[in-house]
Amino acid sequence: MNLLLKRQIGKHLKNGLNHMDQFLESIDNSYKNYEDQIAILQHSMKISSDELYEANQKLRAEADSLKEINKNLEFILNSMNLDTITNEPLNEFNSSDYIKHQTIEIIKINKQREELLYSLEKQNQSLNEYAHIVSHDLKSPLRSIHSLITWIQEDNEKIFDEKTSNYFSLIQKKVEKMNHLIQGILTYTKIDKVNIIKEEIDLNDLVNNIVNMIFIPSHVEVVIKNKLPIIRNDAFRMQQLFQNLISNAINFNDKPSGFVDIAFVEKEKEYIFSIKDNGVGISDKDQEKIFQIFESITVDDKSTGIGLSIVKRILDNSNEKIWLESQENIGTTFFFTLHK
């Protein structure tokens, strides 16, 4: 058991349950310590996301510069084509010096690009290691808190008044949300670290396993509209991709009779999948925001702001696309590609 909790139990429960308010306050204080650590972790990962965006902007600018240089080189090479040589005297333009100068510029820009990518890679590696360590350190005491709360509730169900029971339920919900948040961070950091192992995956089996594993309220129905394909991809990443999108569609469905429809269409070089729901919908101004880590457009206890970030990261790393169509209070359809 966590030492802090053990000390609080010994201090406040040695005379029975006469000091329950003090005990709950102690639990709350110990919980805030974990909140602070999570806040630090979120802040660090947000900073990294901003750095990634800035670095991508720089790389894009450098790529444009390279395109311009390549265009100039192409012009020079075309002008040097033997088929276009005439008896007219050459002008004073020195093509050899120009090509040499442009080559030096290309080498210089590529070197800067490599240094930028190396620095970015080191920062991401350090951040992922930090997130992994902190998340693991938080999981064990969090399990202890959850077990402790459950034991106390079960042992004193008939003794607690409504106010005390509500306190315990609130603490338990907060602990569960933090556990989901920590698990999400661990998954997020693993996306790039776990080796890609491509294998044959029957998406019908994968999706059915997800549906059987996650909690689906009685008012929501999940339907596979057409038989899904068998693809060759990484099972861990495909599991995370479909599970997060399906769970998201279920958790934010506020209709008395909700649905989640899963379908795909086949193109020449790719499959386009869709996951459609009739839930709360997403406003136009929030449709880009939802893919950013720790960004949540609701205050729902189930929302950690990580699920769609994991989805986006998986697809971006494979040069796939994701987009959505949505109307507030009507529903949302997420589309994404998977190359054959």
PDB file of N, CA and C in Angstrom, residues 49-88:
ATOM      1  N   SER A  49       5.024  19.562 -28.439  1.00  0.00           N
ATOM      2  CA  SER A  49       4.152  19.656 -29.608  1.00  0.00           C
ATOM      3  C   SER A  49       4.353  20.987 -30.323  1.00  0.00           C
ATOM      4  N   ASP A  50       4.512  22.065 -29.546  1.00  0.00           N
ATOM      5  CA  ASP A  50       4.775  23.374 -30.153  1.00  0.00           C
ATOM      6  C   ASP A  50       6.103  23.378 -30.886  1.00  0.00           C
ATOM      7  N   GLU A  51       7.128  22.740 -30.286  1.00  0.00           N
ATOM      8  CA  GLU A  51       8.441  22.667 -30.937  1.00  0.00           C
ATOM      9  C   GLU A  51       8.362  21.854 -32.221  1.00  0.00           C
ATOM     10  N   LEU A  52       7.588  20.774 -32.194  1.00  0.00           N
ATOM     11  CA  LEU A  52       7.408  19.965 -33.395  1.00  0.00           C
ATOM     12  C   LEU A  52       6.783  20.797 -34.515  1.00  0.00           C
ATOM     13  N   TYR A  53       5.773  21.596 -34.164  1.00  0.00           N
ATOM     14  CA  TYR A  53       5.118  22.423 -35.171  1.00  0.00           C
ATOM     15  C   TYR A  53       6.106  23.433 -35.754  1.00  0.00           C
ATOM     16  N   GLU A  54       6.883  24.072 -34.877  1.00  0.00           N
ATOM     17  CA  GLU A  54       7.863  25.061 -35.344  1.00  0.00           C
ATOM     18  C   GLU A  54       8.908  24.408 -36.243  1.00  0.00           C
ATOM     19  N   ALA A  55       9.372  23.212 -35.835  1.00  0.00           N
ATOM     20  CA  ALA A  55      10.372  22.509 -36.631  1.00  0.00           C
ATOM     21  C   ALA A  55       9.803  22.120 -37.996  1.00  0.00           C
ATOM     22  N   ASN A  56       8.555  21.682 -38.014  1.00  0.00           N
ATOM     23  CA  ASN A  56       7.924  21.312 -39.284  1.00  0.00           C
ATOM     24  C   ASN A  56       7.804  22.523 -40.210  1.00  0.00           C
ATOM     25  N   GLN A  57       7.526  23.692 -39.615  1.00  0.00           N
ATOM     26  CA  GLN A  57       7.458  24.909 -40.416  1.00  0.00           C
ATOM     27  C   GLN A  57       8.812  25.217 -41.049  1.00  0.00           C
ATOM     28  N   LYS A  58       9.882  25.049 -40.257  1.00  0.00           N
ATOM     29  CA  LYS A  58      11.231  25.298 -40.775  1.00  0.00           C
ATOM     30  C   LYS A  58      11.579  24.319 -41.886  1.00  0.00           C
ATOM     31  N   LEU A  59      11.233  23.041 -41.660  1.00  0.00           N
ATOM     32  CA  LEU A  59      11.526  22.029 -42.674  1.00  0.00           C
ATOM     33  C   LEU A  59      10.759  22.304 -43.959  1.00  0.00           C
ATOM     34  N   ARG A  60       9.528  22.780 -43.810  1.00  0.00           N
ATOM     35  CA  ARG A  60       8.730  23.090 -44.991  1.00  0.00           C
ATOM     36  C   ARG A  60       9.355  24.253 -45.768  1.00  0.00           C
ATOM     37  N   ALA A  61       9.841  25.254 -45.035  1.00  0.00           N
ATOM     38  CA  ALA A  61      10.493  26.398 -45.690  1.00  0.00           C
ATOM     39  C   ALA A  61      11.764  25.955 -46.416  1.00  0.00           C
ATOM     40  N   GLU A  62      12.514  25.046 -45.765  1.00  0.00           N
ATOM     41  CA  GLU A  62      13.736  24.541 -46.396  1.00  0.00           C
ATOM     42  C   GLU A  62      13.421  23.718 -47.640  1.00  0.00           C
ATOM     43  N   ALA A  63      12.339  22.961 -47.568  1.00  0.00           N
ATOM     44  CA  ALA A  63      11.933  22.157 -48.726  1.00  0.00           C
ATOM     45  C   ALA A  63      11.581  23.062 -49.905  1.00  0.00           C
ATOM     46  N   ASP A  64      10.897  24.171 -49.627  1.00  0.00           N
ATOM     47  CA  ASP A  64      10.574  25.133 -50.680  1.00  0.00           C
ATOM     48  C   ASP A  64      11.839  25.733 -51.277  1.00  0.00           C
ATOM     49  N   SER A  65      12.817  25.992 -50.402  1.00  0.00           N
ATOM     50  CA  SER A  65      14.090  26.531 -50.872  1.00  0.00           C
ATOM     51  C   SER A  65      14.801  25.543 -51.784  1.00  0.00           C
ATOM     52  N   LEU A  66      14.780  24.275 -51.398  1.00  0.00           N
ATOM     53  CA  LEU A  66      15.401  23.236 -52.222  1.00  0.00           C
ATOM     54  C   LEU A  66      14.706  23.113 -53.581  1.00  0.00           C
ATOM     55  N   LYS A  67      13.374  23.243 -53.576  1.00  0.00           N
ATOM     56  CA  LYS A  67      12.646  23.171 -54.837  1.00  0.00           C
ATOM     57  C   LYS A  67      13.087  24.282 -55.790  1.00  0.00           C
ATOM     58  N   GLU A  68      13.289  25.486 -55.227  1.00  0.00           N
ATOM     59  CA  GLU A  68      13.715  26.617 -56.047  1.00  0.00           C
ATOM     60  C   GLU A  68      15.111  26.384 -56.613  1.00  0.00           C
ATOM     61  N   ILE A  69      15.992  25.854 -55.769  1.00  0.00           N
ATOM     62  CA  ILE A  69      17.357  25.572 -56.229  1.00  0.00           C
ATOM     63  C   ILE A  69      17.345  24.506 -57.320  1.00  0.00           C
ATOM     64  N   ASN A  70      16.549  23.457 -57.098  1.00  0.00           N
ATOM     65  CA  ASN A  70      16.458  22.394 -58.098  1.00  0.00           C
ATOM     66  C   ASN A  70      15.910  22.918 -59.420  1.00  0.00           C
ATOM     67  N   LYS A  71      14.985  23.879 -59.325  1.00  0.00           N
ATOM     68  CA  LYS A  71      14.421  24.469 -60.534  1.00  0.00           C
ATOM     69  C   LYS A  71      15.506  25.233 -61.301  1.00  0.00           C
ATOM     70  N   ASN A  72      16.343  25.956 -60.537  1.00  0.00           N
ATOM     71  CA  ASN A  72      17.449  26.689 -61.171  1.00  0.00           C
ATOM     72  C   ASN A  72      18.447  25.738 -61.817  1.00  0.00           C
ATOM     73  N   LEU A  73      18.730  24.632 -61.110  1.00  0.00           N
ATOM     74  CA  LEU A  73      19.654  23.646 -61.662  1.00  0.00           C
ATOM     75  C   LEU A  73      19.090  23.037 -62.948  1.00  0.00           C
ATOM     76  N   GLU A  74      17.810  22.758 -62.929  1.00  0.00           N
ATOM     77  CA  GLU A  74      17.181  22.185 -64.114  1.00  0.00           C
ATOM     78  C   GLU A  74      17.274  23.142 -65.296  1.00  0.00           C
ATOM     79  N   PHE A  75      17.108  24.429 -65.012  1.00  0.00           N
ATOM     80  CA  PHE A  75      17.223  25.443 -66.072  1.00  0.00           C
ATOM     81  C   PHE A  75      18.630  25.442 -66.669  1.00  0.00           C
ATOM     82  N   ILE A  76      19.641  25.366 -65.784  1.00  0.00           N
ATOM     83  CA  ILE A  76      21.031  25.363 -66.250  1.00  0.00           C
ATOM     84  C   ILE A  76      21.313  24.129 -67.087  1.00  0.00           C
ATOM     85  N   LEU A  77      20.856  22.961 -66.589  1.00  0.00           N
ATOM     86  CA  LEU A  77      21.122  21.726 -67.322  1.00  0.00           C
ATOM     87  C   LEU A  77      20.448  21.739 -68.687  1.00  0.00           C
ATOM     88  N   ASN A  78      19.236  22.298 -68.740  1.00  0.00           N
ATOM     89  CA  ASN A  78      18.547  22.390 -70.027  1.00  0.00           C
ATOM     90  C   ASN A  78      19.284  23.315 -70.989  1.00  0.00           C
ATOM     91  N   SER A  79      19.841  24.399 -70.409  1.00  0.00           N
ATOM     92  CA  SER A  79      20.563  25.347 -71.263  1.00  0.00           C
ATOM     93  C   SER A  79      21.863  24.766 -71.788  1.00  0.00           C
ATOM     94  N   MET A  80      22.349  23.711 -71.102  1.00  0.00           N
ATOM     95  CA  MET A  80      23.605  23.073 -71.516  1.00  0.00           C
ATOM     96  C   MET A  80      23.349  21.889 -72.442  1.00  0.00           C
ATOM     97  N   ASN A  81      22.123  21.621 -72.806  1.00  0.00           N
ATOM     98  CA  ASN A  81      21.790  20.494 -73.675  1.00  0.00           C
ATOM     99  C   ASN A  81      22.452  20.661 -75.027  1.00  0.00           C
ATOM    100  N   LEU A  82      23.098  19.589 -75.468  1.00  0.00           N
ATOM    101  CA  LEU A  82      23.864  19.667 -76.723  1.00  0.00           C
ATOM    102  C   LEU A  82      22.959  19.958 -77.924  1.00  0.00           C
ATOM    103  N   ASP A  83      21.698  19.528 -77.822  1.00  0.00           N
ATOM    104  CA  ASP A  83      20.793  19.727 -78.955  1.00  0.00           C
ATOM    105  C   ASP A  83      20.475  21.196 -79.187  1.00  0.00           C
ATOM    106  N   THR A  84      20.696  22.016 -78.195  1.00  0.00           N
ATOM    107  CA  THR A  84      20.332  23.433 -78.324  1.00  0.00           C
ATOM    108  C   THR A  84      21.534  24.318 -78.622  1.00  0.00           C
ATOM    109  N   ILE A  85      22.701  23.709 -78.730  1.00  0.00           N
ATOM    110  CA  ILE A  85      23.899  24.513 -78.985  1.00  0.00           C
ATOM    111  C   ILE A  85      23.862  25.038 -80.421  1.00  0.00           C
ATOM    112  N   THR A  86      24.172  26.305 -80.594  1.00  0.00           N
ATOM    113  CA  THR A  86      24.216  26.927 -81.923  1.00  0.00           C
ATOM    114  C   THR A  86      25.586  27.529 -82.140  1.00  0.00           C
ATOM    115  N   ASN A  87      25.782  28.142 -83.260  1.00  0.00           N
ATOM    116  CA  ASN A  87      27.055  28.773 -83.565  1.00  0.00           C
ATOM    117  C   ASN A  87      27.193  30.137 -82.927  1.00  0.00           C
ATOM    118  N   GLU A  88      26.112  30.595 -82.229  1.00  0.00           N
ATOM    119  CA  GLU A  88      26.178  31.899 -81.609  1.00  0.00           C
ATOM    120  C   GLU A  88      27.112  31.855 -80.421  1.00  0.00           C
TER     121      GLU A  88
END
